[in-house]
Coordinates of C-alpha atoms and ligand atoms in Angstrom, one line a residue:
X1 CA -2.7 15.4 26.5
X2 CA -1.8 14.9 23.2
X3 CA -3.3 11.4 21.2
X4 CA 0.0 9.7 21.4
X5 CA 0.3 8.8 18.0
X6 CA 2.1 10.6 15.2
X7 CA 0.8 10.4 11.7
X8 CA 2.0 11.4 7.8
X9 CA -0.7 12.8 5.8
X10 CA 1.1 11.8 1.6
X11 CA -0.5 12.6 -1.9
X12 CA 0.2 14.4 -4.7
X13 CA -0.2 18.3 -4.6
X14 CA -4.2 19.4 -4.3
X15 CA -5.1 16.0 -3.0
X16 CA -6.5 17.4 0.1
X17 CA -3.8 17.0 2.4
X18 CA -4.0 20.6 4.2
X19 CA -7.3 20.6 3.9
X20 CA -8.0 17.3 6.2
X21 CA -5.1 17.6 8.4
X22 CA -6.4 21.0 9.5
X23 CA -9.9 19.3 10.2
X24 CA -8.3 16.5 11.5
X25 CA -7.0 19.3 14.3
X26 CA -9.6 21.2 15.3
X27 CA -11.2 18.3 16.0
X28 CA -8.3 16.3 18.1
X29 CA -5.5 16.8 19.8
X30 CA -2.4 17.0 16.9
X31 CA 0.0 19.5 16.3
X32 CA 0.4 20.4 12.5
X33 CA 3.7 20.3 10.7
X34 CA 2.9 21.2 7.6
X35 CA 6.7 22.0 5.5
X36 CA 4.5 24.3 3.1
X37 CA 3.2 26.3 5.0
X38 CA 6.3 26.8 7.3
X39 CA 8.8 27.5 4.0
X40 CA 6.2 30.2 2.9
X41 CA 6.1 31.8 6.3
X42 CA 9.4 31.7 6.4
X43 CA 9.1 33.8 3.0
X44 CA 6.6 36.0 4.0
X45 CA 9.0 36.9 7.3
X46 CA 12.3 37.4 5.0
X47 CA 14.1 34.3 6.9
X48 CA 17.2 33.5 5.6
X49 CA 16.7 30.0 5.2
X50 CA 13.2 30.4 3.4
X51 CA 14.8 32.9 0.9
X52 CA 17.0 29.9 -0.3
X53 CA 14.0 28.0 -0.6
X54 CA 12.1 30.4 -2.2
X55 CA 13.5 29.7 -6.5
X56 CA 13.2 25.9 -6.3
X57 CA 9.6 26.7 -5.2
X58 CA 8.4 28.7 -7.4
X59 CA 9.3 26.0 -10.2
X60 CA 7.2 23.3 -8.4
X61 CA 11.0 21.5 -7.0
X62 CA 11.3 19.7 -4.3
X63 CA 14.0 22.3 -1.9
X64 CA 17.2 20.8 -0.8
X65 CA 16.1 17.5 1.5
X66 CA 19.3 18.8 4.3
X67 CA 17.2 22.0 4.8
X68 CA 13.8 20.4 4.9
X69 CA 14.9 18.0 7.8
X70 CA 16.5 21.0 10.1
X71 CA 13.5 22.9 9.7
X72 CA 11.6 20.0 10.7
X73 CA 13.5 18.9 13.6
X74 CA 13.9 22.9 14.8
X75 CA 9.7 22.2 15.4
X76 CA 9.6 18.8 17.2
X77 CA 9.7 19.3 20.7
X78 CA 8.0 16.5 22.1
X79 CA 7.9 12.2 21.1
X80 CA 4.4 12.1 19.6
X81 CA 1.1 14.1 18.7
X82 CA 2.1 15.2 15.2
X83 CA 0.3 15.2 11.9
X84 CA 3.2 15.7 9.4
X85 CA 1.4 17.2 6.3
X86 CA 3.5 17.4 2.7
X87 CA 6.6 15.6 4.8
X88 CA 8.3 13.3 4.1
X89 CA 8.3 13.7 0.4
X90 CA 11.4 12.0 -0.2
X91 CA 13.1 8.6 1.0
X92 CA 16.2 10.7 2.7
X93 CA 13.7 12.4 4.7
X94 CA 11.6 9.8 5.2
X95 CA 14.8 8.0 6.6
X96 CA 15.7 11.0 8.9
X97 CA 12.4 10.8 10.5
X98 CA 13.1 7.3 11.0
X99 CA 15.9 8.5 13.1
X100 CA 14.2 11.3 14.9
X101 CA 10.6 9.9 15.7
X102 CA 7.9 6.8 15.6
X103 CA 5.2 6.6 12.8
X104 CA 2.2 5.1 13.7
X105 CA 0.4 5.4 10.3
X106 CA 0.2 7.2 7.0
X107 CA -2.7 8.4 5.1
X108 CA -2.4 8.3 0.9
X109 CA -5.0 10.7 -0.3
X110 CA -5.9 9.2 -3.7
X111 CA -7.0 11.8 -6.3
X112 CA -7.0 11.1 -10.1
X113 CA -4.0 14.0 -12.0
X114 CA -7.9 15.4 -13.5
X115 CA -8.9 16.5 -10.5
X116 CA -5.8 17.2 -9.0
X117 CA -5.0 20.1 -12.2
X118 CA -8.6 21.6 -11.7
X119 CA -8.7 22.2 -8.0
X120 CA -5.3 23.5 -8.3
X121 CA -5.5 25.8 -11.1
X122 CA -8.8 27.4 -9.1
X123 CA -7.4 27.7 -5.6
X124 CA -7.8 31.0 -3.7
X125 CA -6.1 31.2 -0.2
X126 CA -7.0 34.2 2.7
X127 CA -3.3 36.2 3.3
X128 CA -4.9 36.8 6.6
X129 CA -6.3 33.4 8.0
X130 CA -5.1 30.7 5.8
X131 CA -9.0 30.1 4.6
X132 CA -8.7 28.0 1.1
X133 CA -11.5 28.6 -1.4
X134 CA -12.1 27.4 -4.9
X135 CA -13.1 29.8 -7.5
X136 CA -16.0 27.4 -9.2
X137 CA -16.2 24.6 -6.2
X138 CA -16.3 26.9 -3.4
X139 CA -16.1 30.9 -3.9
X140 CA -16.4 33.2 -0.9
X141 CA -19.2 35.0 -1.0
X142 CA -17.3 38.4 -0.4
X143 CA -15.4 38.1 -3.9
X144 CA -11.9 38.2 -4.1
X145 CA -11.9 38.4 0.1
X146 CA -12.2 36.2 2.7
X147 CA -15.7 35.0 4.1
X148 CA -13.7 34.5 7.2
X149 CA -11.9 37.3 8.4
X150 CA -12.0 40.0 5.1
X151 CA -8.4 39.5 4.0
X152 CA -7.3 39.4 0.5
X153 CA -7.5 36.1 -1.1
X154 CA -4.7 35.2 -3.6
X155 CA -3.6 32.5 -6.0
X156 CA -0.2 30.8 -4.8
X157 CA 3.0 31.3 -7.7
X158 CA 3.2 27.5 -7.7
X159 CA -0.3 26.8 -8.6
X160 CA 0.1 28.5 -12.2
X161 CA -0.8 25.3 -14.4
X162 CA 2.7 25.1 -15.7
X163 CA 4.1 24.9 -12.5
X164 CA 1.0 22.3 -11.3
X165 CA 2.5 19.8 -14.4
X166 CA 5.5 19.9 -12.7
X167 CA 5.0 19.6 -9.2
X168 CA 3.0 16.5 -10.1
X169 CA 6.0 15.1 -12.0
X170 CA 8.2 15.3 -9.1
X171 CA 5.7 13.7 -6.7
X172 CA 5.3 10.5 -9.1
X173 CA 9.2 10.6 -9.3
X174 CA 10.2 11.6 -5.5
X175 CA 7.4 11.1 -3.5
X176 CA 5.0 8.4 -4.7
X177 CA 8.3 5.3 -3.4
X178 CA 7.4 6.0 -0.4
X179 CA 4.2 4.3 -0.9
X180 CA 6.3 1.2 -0.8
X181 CA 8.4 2.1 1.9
X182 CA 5.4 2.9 4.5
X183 CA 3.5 -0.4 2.6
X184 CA 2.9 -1.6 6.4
X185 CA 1.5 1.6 7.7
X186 CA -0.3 2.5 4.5
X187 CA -3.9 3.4 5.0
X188 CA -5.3 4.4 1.2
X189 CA -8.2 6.9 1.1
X190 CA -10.1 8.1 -2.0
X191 CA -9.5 11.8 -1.8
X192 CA -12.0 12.2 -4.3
X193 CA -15.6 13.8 -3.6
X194 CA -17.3 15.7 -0.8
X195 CA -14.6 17.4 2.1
X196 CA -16.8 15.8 4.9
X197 CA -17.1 12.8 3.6
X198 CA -13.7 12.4 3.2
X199 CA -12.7 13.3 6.7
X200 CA -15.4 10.9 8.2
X201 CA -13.8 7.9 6.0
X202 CA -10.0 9.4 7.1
X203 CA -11.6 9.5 10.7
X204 CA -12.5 5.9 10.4
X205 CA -9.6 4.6 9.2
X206 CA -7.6 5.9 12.0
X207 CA -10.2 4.7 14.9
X208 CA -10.3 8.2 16.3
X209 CA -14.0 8.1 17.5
Ligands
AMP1 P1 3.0 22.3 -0.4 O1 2.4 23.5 0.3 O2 3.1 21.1 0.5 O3 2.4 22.0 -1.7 O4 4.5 22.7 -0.8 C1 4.9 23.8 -1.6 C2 6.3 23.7 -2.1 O5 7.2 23.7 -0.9 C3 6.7 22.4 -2.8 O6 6.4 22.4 -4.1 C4 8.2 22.3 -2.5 O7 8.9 23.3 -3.3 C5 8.3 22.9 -1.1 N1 8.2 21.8 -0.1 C6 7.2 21.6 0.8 N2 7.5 20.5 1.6 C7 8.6 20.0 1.1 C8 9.4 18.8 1.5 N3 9.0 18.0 2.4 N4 10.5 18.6 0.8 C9 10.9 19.5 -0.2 N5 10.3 20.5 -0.6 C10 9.1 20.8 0.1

């Protein structure tokens, strides 16, 4: 059974969305669509389509909305139980999901640009699992590998701080109107401080318990 509602997870890049959205699914019953992580999988596996999207990432663009929304639609397979995480990040695609799907609400993760620069400038992420660590916040304790599973940790292209400046110029430019356009929907938490502490305000918000 899945919770019957479908919800968008927005904020700038490092805010916290992947982190709390993954939370937010071990714990309940959502399915993650997270457009990241599907583009660099895509990557990883030589697709076609995540070739193409593969320059305008590595310069902290936004890729080509037409593509984003195919890939999207190619992974909903049922009306509701989603957690869309880094989509929609522009009005086009927030309009196509319009079209394709009901959203209940949307989470804005609210983290100052301060913040946002230093836990993205000292992000490690496992090859293997997925695992995120920080290098000063939260290092793994086996080094440059994963606590987790052993796998090689590495630092994403796009989080090289030139790149960081301007992926958070196109999220004040692109993203941040659809703050006004989900205005009735708009739950606003302070992404700021401990992970857990976070989630249990996120979890809150959204009545889950
Ligand atoms: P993320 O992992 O969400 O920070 O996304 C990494 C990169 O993938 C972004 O900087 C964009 O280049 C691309 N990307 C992810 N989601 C989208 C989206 N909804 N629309 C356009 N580009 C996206």
């Amino acid at each position: 059974m899945d919770s019957g509602l479908n919800l968008i997870f927005l904020g700038a890049p490092g805010a916290g969305k992947g982190t709390q959205t993954k939370k937010l699914i071990d714990k309940y019953h959502f399915i993650h669509l997270s457009t990241g992580d599907l583009l660099r999988k895509m990557i990883q596996e030589d697709d076609p389509l995540g070739v193409k999207a593969k320059a305008y990432m590595r310069e902290g663009q936004l890729v080509p909305d037409a593509l984003i929304i195919d890939i999207i639609k190619s992974k909903m397979h049922q009306g509701t139980g989603y957690i869309f995480d880094g989509f929609p990040r522009t009005l086009p695609q927030a309009q196509a999901l319009e079209k394709t799907t009901h959203i209940d609400k949307v989470v804005y993760l609210e983290v100052s640009d301060k913040e946002l620069i230093g836990r993205l400038t000292g992000r490690r992420i496992c090859r293997n699992c997925g695992q995120e660590y920080h290098v000063s916040f939260q290092p793994s304790k086996k080094g440059m590998n994963c606590d987790k599973c052993g796998g090689a940790l590495y630092q994403r292209d796009d989080d090289k701080e030139e790149v960081i400046k301007k992926r958070l110029e196109v999220f004040k430019s692109q993203t941040a109107p659809l703050l006004k356009f989900y205005s009735k929907k708009l739950i606003k938490v302070d992404g700021q401080g401990i992970v857990n502490e976070v989630f249990s305000k996120i979890v809150r918000e959204l009545s889950l318990n």
